mmCIF file of C-alpha atoms and ligand atoms in Angstrom:
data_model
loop_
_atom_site.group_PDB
_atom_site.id
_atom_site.type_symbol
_atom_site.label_atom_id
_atom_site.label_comp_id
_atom_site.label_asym_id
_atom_site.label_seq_id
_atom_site.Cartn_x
_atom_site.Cartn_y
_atom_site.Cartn_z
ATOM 1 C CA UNK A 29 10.936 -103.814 -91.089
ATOM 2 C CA UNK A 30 12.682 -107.200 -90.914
ATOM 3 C CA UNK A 31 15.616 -107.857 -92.817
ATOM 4 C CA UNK A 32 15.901 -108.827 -96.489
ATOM 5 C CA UNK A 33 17.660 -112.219 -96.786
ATOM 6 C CA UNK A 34 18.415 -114.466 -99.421
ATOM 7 C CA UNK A 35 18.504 -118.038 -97.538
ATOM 8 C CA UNK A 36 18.057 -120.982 -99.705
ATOM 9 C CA UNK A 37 18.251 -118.843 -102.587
ATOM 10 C CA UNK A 38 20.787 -119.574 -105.697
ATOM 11 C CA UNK A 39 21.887 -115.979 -107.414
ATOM 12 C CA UNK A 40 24.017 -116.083 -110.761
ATOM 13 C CA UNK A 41 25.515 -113.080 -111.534
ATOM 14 C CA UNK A 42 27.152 -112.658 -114.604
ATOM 15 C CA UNK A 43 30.578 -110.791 -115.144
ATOM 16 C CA UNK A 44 30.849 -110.647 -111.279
ATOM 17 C CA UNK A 45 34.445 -110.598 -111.124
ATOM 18 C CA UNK A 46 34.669 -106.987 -110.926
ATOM 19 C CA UNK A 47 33.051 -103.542 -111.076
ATOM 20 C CA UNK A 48 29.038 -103.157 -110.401
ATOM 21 C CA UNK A 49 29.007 -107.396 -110.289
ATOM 22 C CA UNK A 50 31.286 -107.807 -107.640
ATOM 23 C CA UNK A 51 29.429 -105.956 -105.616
ATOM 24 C CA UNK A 52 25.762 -107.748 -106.002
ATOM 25 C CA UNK A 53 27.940 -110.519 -105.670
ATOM 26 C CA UNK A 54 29.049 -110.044 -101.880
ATOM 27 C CA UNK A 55 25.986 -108.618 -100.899
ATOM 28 C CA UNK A 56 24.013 -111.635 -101.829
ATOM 29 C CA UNK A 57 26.096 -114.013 -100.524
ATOM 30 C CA UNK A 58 26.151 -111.892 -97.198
ATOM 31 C CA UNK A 59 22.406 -112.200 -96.950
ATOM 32 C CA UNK A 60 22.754 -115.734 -97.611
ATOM 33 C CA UNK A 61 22.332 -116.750 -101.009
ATOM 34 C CA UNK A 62 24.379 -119.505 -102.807
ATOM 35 C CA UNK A 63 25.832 -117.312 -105.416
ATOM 36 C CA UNK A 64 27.136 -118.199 -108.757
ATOM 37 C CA UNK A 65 29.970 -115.572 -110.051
ATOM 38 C CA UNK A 66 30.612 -115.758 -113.361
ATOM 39 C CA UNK A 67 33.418 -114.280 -115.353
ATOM 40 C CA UNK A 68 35.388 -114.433 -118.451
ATOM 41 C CA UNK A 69 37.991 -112.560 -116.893
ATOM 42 C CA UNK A 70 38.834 -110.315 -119.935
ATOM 43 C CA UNK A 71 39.620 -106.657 -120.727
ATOM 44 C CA UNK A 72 37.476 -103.903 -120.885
ATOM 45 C CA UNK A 73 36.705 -104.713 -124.662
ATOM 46 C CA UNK A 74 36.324 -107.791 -124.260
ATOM 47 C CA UNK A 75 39.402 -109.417 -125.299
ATOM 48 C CA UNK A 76 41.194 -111.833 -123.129
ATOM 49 C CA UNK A 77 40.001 -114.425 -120.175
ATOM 50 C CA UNK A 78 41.248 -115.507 -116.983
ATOM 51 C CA UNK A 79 40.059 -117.519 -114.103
ATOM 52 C CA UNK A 80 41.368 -114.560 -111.988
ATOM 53 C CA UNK A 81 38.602 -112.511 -111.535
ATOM 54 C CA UNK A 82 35.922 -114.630 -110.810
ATOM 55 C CA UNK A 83 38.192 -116.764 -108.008
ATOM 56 C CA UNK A 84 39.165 -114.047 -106.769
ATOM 57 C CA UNK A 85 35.770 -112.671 -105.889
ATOM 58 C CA UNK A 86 34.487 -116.603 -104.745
ATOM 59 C CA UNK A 87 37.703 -116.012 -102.568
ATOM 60 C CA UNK A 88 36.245 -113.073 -100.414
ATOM 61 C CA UNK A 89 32.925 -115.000 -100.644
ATOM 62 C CA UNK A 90 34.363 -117.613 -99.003
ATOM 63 C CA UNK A 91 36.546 -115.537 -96.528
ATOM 64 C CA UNK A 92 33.503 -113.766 -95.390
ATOM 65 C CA UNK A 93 31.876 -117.529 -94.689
ATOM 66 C CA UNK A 94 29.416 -117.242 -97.470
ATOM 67 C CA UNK A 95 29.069 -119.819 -100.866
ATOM 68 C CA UNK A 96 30.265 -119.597 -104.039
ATOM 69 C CA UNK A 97 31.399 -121.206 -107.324
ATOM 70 C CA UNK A 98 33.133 -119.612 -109.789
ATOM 71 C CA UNK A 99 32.054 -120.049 -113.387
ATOM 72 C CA UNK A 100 34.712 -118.795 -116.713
ATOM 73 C CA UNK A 101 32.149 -118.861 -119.556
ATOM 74 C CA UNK A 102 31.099 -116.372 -122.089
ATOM 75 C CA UNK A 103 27.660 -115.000 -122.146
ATOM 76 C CA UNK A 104 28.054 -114.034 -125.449
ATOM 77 C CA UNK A 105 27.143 -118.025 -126.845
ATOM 78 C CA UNK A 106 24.004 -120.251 -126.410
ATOM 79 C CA UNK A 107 26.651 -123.068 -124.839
ATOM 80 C CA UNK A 108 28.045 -120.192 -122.539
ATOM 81 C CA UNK A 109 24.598 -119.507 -121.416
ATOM 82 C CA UNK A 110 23.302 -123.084 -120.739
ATOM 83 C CA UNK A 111 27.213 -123.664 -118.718
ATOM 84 C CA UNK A 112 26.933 -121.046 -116.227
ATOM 85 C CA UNK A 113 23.151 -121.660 -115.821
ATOM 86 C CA UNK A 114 24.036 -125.995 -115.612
ATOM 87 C CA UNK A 115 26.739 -124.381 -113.115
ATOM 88 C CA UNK A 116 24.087 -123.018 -110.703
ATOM 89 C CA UNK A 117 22.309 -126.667 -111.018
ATOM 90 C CA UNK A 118 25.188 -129.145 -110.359
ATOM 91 C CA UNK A 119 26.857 -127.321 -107.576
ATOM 92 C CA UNK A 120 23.522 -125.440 -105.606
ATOM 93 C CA UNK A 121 20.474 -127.669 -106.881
ATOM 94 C CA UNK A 122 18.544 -124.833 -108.333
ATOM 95 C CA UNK A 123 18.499 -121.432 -109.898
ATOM 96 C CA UNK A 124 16.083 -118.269 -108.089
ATOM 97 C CA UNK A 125 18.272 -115.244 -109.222
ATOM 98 C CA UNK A 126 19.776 -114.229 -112.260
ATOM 99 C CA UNK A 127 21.514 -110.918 -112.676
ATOM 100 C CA UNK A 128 22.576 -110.070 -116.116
ATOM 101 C CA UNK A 129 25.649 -107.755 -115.420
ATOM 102 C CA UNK A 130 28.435 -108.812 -118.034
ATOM 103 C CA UNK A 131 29.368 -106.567 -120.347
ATOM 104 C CA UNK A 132 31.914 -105.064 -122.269
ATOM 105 C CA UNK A 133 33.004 -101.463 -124.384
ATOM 106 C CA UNK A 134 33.897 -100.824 -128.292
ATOM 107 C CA UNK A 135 33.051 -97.372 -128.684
ATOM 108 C CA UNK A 136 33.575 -95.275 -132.084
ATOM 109 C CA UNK A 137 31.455 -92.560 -133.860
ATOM 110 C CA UNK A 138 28.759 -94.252 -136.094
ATOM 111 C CA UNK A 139 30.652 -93.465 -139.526
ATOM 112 C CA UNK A 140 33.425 -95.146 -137.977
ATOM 113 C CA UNK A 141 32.231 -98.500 -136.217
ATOM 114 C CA UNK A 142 32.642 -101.784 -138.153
ATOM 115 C CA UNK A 143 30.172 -105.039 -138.202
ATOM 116 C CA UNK A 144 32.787 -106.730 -135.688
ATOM 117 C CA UNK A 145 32.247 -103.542 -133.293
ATOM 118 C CA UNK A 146 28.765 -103.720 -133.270
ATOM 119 C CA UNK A 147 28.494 -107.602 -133.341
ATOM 120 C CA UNK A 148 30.650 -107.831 -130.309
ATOM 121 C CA UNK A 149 29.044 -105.548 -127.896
ATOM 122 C CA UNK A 150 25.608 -106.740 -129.261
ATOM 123 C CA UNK A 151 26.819 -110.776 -128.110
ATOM 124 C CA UNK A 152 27.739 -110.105 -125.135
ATOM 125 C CA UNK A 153 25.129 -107.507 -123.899
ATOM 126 C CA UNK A 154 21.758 -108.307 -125.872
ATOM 127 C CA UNK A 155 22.068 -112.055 -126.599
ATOM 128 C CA UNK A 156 24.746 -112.895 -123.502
ATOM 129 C CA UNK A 157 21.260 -112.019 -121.581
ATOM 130 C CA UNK A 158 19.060 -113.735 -123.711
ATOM 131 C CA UNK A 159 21.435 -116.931 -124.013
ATOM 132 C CA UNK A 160 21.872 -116.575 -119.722
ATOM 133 C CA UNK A 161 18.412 -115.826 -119.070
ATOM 134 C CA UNK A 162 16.396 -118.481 -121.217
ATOM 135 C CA UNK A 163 17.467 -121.721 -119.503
ATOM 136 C CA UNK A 164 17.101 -120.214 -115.952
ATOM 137 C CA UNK A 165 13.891 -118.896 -116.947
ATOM 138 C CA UNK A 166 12.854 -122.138 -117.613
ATOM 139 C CA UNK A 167 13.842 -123.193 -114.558
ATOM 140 C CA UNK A 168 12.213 -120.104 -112.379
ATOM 141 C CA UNK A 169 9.108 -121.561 -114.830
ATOM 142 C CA UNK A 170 9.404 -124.917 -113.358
ATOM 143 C CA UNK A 171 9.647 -123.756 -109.370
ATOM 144 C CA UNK A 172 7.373 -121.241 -109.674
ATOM 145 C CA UNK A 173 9.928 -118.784 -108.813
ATOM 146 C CA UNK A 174 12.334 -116.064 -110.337
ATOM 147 C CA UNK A 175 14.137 -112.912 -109.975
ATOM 148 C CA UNK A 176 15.692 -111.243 -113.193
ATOM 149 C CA UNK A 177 17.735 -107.583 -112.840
ATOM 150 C CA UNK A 178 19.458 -106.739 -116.427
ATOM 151 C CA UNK A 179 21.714 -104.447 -116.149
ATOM 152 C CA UNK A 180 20.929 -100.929 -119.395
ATOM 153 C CA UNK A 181 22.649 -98.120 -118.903
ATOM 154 C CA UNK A 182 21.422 -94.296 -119.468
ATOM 155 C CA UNK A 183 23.441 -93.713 -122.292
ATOM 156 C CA UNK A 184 22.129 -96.571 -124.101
ATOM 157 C CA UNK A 185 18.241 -95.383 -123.638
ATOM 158 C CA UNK A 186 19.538 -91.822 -123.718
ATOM 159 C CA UNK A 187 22.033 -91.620 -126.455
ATOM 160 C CA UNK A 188 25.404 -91.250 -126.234
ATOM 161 C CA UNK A 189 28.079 -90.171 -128.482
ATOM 162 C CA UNK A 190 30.300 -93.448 -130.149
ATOM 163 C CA UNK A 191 28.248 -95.586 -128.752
ATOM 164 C CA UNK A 192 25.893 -96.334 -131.523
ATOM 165 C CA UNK A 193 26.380 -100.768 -130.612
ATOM 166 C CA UNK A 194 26.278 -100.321 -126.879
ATOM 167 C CA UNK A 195 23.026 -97.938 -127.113
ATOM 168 C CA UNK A 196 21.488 -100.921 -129.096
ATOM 169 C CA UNK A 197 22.563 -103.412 -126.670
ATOM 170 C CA UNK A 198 20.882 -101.666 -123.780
ATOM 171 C CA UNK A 199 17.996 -100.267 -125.606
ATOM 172 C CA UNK A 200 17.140 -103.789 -126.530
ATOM 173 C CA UNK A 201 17.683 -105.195 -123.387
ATOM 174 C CA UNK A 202 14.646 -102.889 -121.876
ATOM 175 C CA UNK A 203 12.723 -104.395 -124.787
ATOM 176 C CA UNK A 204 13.213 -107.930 -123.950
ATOM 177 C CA UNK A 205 12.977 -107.021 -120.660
ATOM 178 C CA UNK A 206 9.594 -105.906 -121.340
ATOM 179 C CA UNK A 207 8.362 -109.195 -123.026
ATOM 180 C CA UNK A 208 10.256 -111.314 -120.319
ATOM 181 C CA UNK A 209 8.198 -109.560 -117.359
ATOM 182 C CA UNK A 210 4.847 -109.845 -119.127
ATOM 183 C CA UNK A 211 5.517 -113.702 -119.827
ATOM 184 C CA UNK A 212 6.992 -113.881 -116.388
ATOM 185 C CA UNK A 213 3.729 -112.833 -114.920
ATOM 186 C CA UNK A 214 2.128 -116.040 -114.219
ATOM 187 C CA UNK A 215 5.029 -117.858 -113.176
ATOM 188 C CA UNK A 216 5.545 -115.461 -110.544
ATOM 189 C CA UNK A 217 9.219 -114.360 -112.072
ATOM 190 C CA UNK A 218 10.160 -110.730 -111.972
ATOM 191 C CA UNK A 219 12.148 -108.709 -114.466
ATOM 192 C CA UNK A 220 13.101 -105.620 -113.528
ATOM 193 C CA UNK A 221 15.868 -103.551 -115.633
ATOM 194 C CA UNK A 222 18.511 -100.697 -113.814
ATOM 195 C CA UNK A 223 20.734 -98.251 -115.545
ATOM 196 C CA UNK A 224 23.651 -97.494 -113.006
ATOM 197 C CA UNK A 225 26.392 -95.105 -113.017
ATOM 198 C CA UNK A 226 29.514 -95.828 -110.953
ATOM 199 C CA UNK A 227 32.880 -95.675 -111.379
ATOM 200 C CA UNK A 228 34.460 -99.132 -112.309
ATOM 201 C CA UNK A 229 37.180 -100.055 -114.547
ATOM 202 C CA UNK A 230 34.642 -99.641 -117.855
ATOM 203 C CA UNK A 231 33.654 -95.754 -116.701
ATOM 204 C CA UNK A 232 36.571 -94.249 -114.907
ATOM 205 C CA UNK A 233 37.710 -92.801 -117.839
ATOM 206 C CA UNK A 234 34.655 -91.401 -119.109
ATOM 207 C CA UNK A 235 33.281 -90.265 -115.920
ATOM 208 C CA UNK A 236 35.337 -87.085 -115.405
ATOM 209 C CA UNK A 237 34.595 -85.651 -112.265
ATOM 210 C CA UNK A 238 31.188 -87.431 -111.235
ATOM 211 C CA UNK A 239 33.803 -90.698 -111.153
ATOM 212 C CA UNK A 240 34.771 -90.070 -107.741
ATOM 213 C CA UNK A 241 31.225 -89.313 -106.616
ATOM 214 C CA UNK A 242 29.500 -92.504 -107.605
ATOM 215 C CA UNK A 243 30.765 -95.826 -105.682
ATOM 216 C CA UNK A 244 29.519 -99.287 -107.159
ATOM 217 C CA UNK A 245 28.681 -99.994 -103.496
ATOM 218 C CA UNK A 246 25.239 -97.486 -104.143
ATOM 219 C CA UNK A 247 23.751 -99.149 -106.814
ATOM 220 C CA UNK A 248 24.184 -102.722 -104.904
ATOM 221 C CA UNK A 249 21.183 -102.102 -102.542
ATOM 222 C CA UNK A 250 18.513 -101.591 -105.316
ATOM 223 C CA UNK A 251 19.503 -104.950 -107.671
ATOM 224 C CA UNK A 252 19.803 -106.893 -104.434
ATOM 225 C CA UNK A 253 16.534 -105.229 -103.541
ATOM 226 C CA UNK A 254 15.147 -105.951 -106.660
ATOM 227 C CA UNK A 255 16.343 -109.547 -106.684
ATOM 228 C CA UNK A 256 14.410 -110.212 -103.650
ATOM 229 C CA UNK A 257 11.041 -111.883 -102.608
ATOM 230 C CA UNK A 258 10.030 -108.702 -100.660
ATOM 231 C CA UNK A 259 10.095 -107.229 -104.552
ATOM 232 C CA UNK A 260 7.002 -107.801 -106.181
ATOM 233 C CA UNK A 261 7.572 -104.861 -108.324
ATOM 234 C CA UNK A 262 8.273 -106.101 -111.749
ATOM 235 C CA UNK A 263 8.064 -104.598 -115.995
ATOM 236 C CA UNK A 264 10.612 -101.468 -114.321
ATOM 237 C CA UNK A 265 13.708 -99.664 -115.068
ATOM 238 C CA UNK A 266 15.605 -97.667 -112.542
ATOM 239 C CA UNK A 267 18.214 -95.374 -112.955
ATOM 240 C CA UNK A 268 21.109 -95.396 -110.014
ATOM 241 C CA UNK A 269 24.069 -94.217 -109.153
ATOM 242 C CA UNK A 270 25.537 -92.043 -106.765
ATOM 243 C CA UNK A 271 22.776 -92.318 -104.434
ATOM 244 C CA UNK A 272 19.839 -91.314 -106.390
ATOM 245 C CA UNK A 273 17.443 -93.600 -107.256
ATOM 246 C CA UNK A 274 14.882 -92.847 -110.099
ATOM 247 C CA UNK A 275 12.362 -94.512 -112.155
ATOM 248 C CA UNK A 276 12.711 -94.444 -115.819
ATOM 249 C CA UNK A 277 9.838 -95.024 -118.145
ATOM 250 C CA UNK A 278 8.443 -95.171 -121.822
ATOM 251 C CA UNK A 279 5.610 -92.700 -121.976
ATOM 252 C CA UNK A 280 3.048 -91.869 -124.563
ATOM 253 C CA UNK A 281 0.844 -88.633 -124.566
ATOM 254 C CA UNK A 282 -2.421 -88.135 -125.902
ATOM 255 C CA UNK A 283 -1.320 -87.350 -129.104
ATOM 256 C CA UNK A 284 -3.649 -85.821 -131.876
ATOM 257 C CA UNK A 285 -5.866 -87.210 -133.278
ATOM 258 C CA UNK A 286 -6.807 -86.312 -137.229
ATOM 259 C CA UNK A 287 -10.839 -88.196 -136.598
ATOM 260 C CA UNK A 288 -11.949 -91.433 -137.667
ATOM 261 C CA UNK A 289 -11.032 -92.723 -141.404
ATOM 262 C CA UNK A 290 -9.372 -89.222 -142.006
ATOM 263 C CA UNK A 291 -6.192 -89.295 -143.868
ATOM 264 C CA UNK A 292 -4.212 -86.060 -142.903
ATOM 265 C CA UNK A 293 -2.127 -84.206 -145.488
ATOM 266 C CA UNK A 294 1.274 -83.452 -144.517
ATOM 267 C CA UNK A 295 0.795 -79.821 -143.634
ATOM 268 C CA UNK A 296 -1.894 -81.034 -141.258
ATOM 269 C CA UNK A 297 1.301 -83.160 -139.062
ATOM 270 C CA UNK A 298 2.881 -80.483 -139.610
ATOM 271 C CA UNK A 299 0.595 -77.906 -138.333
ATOM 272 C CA UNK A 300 -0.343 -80.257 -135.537
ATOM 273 C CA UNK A 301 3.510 -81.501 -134.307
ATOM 274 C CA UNK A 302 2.829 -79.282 -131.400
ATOM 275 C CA UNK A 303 0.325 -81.861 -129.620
ATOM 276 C CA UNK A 304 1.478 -84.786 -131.030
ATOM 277 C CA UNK A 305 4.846 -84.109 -129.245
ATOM 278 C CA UNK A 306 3.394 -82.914 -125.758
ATOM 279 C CA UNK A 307 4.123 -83.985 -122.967
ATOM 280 C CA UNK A 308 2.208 -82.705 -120.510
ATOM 281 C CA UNK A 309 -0.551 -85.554 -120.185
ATOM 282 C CA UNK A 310 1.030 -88.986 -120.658
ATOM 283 C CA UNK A 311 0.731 -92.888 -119.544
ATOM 284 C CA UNK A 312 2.958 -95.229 -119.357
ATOM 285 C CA UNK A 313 2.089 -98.713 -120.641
ATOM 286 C CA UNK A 314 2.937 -101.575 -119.379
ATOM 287 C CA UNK A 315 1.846 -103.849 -122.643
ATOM 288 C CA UNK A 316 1.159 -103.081 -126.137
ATOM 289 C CA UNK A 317 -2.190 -103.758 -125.285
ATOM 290 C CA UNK A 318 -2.538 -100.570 -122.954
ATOM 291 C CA UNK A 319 -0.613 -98.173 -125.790
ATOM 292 C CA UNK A 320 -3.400 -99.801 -128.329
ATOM 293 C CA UNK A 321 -6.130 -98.851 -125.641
ATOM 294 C CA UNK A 322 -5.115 -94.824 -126.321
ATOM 295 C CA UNK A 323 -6.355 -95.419 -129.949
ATOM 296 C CA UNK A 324 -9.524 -97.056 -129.041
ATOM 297 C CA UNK A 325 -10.317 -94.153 -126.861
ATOM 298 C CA UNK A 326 -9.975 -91.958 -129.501
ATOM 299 C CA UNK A 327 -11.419 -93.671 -132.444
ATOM 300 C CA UNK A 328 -14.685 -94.258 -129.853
ATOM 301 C CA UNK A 329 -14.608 -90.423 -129.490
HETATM 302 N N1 NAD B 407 29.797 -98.480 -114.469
HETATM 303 C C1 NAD B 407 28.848 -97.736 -115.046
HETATM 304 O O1 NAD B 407 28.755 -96.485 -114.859
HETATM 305 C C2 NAD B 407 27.859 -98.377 -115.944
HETATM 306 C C3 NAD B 407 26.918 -97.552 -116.581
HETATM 307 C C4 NAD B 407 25.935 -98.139 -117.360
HETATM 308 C C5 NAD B 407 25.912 -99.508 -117.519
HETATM 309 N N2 NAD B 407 26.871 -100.279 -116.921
HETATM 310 C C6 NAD B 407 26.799 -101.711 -117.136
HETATM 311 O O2 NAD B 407 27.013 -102.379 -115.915
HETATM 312 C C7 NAD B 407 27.562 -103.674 -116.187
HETATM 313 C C8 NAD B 407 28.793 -103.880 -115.323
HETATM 314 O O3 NAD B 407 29.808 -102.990 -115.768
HETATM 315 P P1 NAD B 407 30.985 -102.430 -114.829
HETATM 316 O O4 NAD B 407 30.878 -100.961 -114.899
HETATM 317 O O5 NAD B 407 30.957 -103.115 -113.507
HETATM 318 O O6 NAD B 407 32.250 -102.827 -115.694
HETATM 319 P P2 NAD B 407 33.379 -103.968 -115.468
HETATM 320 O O7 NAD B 407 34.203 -103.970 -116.690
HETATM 321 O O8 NAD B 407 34.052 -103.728 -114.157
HETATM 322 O O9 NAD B 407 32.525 -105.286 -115.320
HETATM 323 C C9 NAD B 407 32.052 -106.040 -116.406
HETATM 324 C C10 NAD B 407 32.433 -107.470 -116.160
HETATM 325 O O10 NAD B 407 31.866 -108.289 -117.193
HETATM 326 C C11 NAD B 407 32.812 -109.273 -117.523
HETATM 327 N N3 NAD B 407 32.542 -109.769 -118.884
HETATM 328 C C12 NAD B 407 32.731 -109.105 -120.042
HETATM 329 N N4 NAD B 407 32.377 -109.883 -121.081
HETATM 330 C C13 NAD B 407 31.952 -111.048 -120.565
HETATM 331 C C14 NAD B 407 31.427 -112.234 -121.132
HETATM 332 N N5 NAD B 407 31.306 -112.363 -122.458
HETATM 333 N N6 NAD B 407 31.066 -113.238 -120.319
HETATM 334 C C15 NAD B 407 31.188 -113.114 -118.963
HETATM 335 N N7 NAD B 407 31.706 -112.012 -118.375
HETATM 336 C C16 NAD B 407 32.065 -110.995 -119.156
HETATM 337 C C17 NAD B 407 34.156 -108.559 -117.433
HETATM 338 O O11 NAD B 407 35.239 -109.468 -117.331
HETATM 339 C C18 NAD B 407 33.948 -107.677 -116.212
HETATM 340 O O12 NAD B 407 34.398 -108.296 -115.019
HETATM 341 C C19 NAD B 407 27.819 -103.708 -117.679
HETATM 342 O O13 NAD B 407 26.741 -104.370 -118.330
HETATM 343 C C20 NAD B 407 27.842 -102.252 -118.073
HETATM 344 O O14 NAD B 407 27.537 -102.048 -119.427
HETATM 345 C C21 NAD B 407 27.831 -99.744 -116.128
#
């Protein structure tokens, strides 16, 4: 099998001035991409910036003999966005890669979070990737070209406790990663979607003792896989971390179905929740079209 390289190829990766980005970072630049790090260079939650992170990471770019530039902006604006994209542009010519990686923590119980909790994580998360990921998919559009890897998380398509904005954030990011593949088709961009688990400075806390078991260094291979022209997979979401690598997928069975023009009564859902919620039998569509193609099925008998 001949090697996976990225020469001639421009990668931004967003919030790549530590953790999971870091990584994706080096490894690109490694195989030879021109490679974009952004970072805002703040805390954990967000607060905070420095031009620390990111030079520090162009720094062992560099030292290794690769390319970089560093880039300070925010995802979490539409001006952020367009910067680090324009970024790409002005210093490399062109932009082929975009990982969506930045992100940040506010955790509380549901009762307890407040509008600027939840309109935090949601900025930087959901609409940092939208706000990154329209102008260099218009660019991709242009060449004909793209790779897009946003960055869920299993707890956010999962549940997890307190985390009620973040679970939003990610669960919404498979969604628009959804649309984005479908419209990506024909411009021969694709978006795929991981949920990692590693220990970085956002998880080492909450890890317990899986932390020490699952290196960012493992979930590096499959985004710089997936960011690749070998990849034509695209429309997926893969769970990694610690070695393991999984697909992850939004199924729908069979379900029942009460006959054409009938209007159940409640007891009837009731007395039929057993098949609707099987699981046994089950697609997985790639389009609403394909879910709606279940119900034609049905109502042609
Ligand atoms: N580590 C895990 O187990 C895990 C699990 C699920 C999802 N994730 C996701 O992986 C991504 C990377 O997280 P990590 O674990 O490496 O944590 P991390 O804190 O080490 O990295 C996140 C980086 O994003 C940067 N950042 C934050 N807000 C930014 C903004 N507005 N603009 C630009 N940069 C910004 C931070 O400065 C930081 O360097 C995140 O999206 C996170 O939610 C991580």
């Amino acid at each position: 099998m001949s090697d996976i390289t990225f020469d001639n190829r421009v990668a931004i990766v967003t919030g790549a001035g530590g953790g999971l980005g870091r990584t994706y970072a080096l490894e690109f630049a490694r195989r030879g991409a021109r490679v974009v790090v952004n970072d805002l260079g703040g805390s954990v939650d967000g607060s905070g910036g420095s031009a620390m992170a990111a030079d520090a990471v162009v720094a062992e770019i560099e030292a290794a003999g690769g390319e970089g530039v560093a880039n300070y902006d925010s995802v979490s604006s539409p001006e952020g966005g367009a910067n680090i994209v324009q970024t790409a542009v002005d210093v490399f010519g062109q932009v082929d890669i975009l990982v969506n990686n930045a992100g940040i923590l506010r955790d509380t119980s549901f009762a307890k979070m407040t509008t600027e909790q939840i309109d935090a994580v949601l900025d930087v998360h959901l609409k940092g990737a939208f706000y990154v990921a329209q102008p260099a998919f218009a660019l991709m559009k242009e060449r004909g070209y793209g790779r897009i890897v946003n960055t869920s998380s299993p707890s956010g398509l999962f549940g997890n406790f307190g985390q009620v904005n973040y679970g939003a954030a990610k669960a919404g990011l498979m969604g628009m990663a959804s649309v984005m593949a479908i419209e990506g088709v024909k411009y021969n961009i694709k978006v795929n979607t991981i949920a990692p688990v590693a220990k970085t400075r956002m998880t080492e806390d909450l890890l317990g003792p899986l932390a020490d078991l699952v290196h960012p260094e493992q979930v590096t291979p499959l985004v710089v896989y997936l960011a690749s022209e070998t990849c034509t997979l695209t429309h997926q979401v893969f769970s990694v971390g610690g070695g393991r690598y999984a697909r992850i997928f939004l199924g729908v069975n069979d379900g029942w179905f009460a006959g054409k023009d009938a209007v159940p009564s409640v007891e009837d859902i009731h007395a039929n929740l057993d098949t609707i919620q099987d699981i046994d039998d089950y697609i997985v569509p790639l389009s609403n079209n394909e879910e709606m193609a279940l119900l034609f099925k049905a109502l042609k008998g």
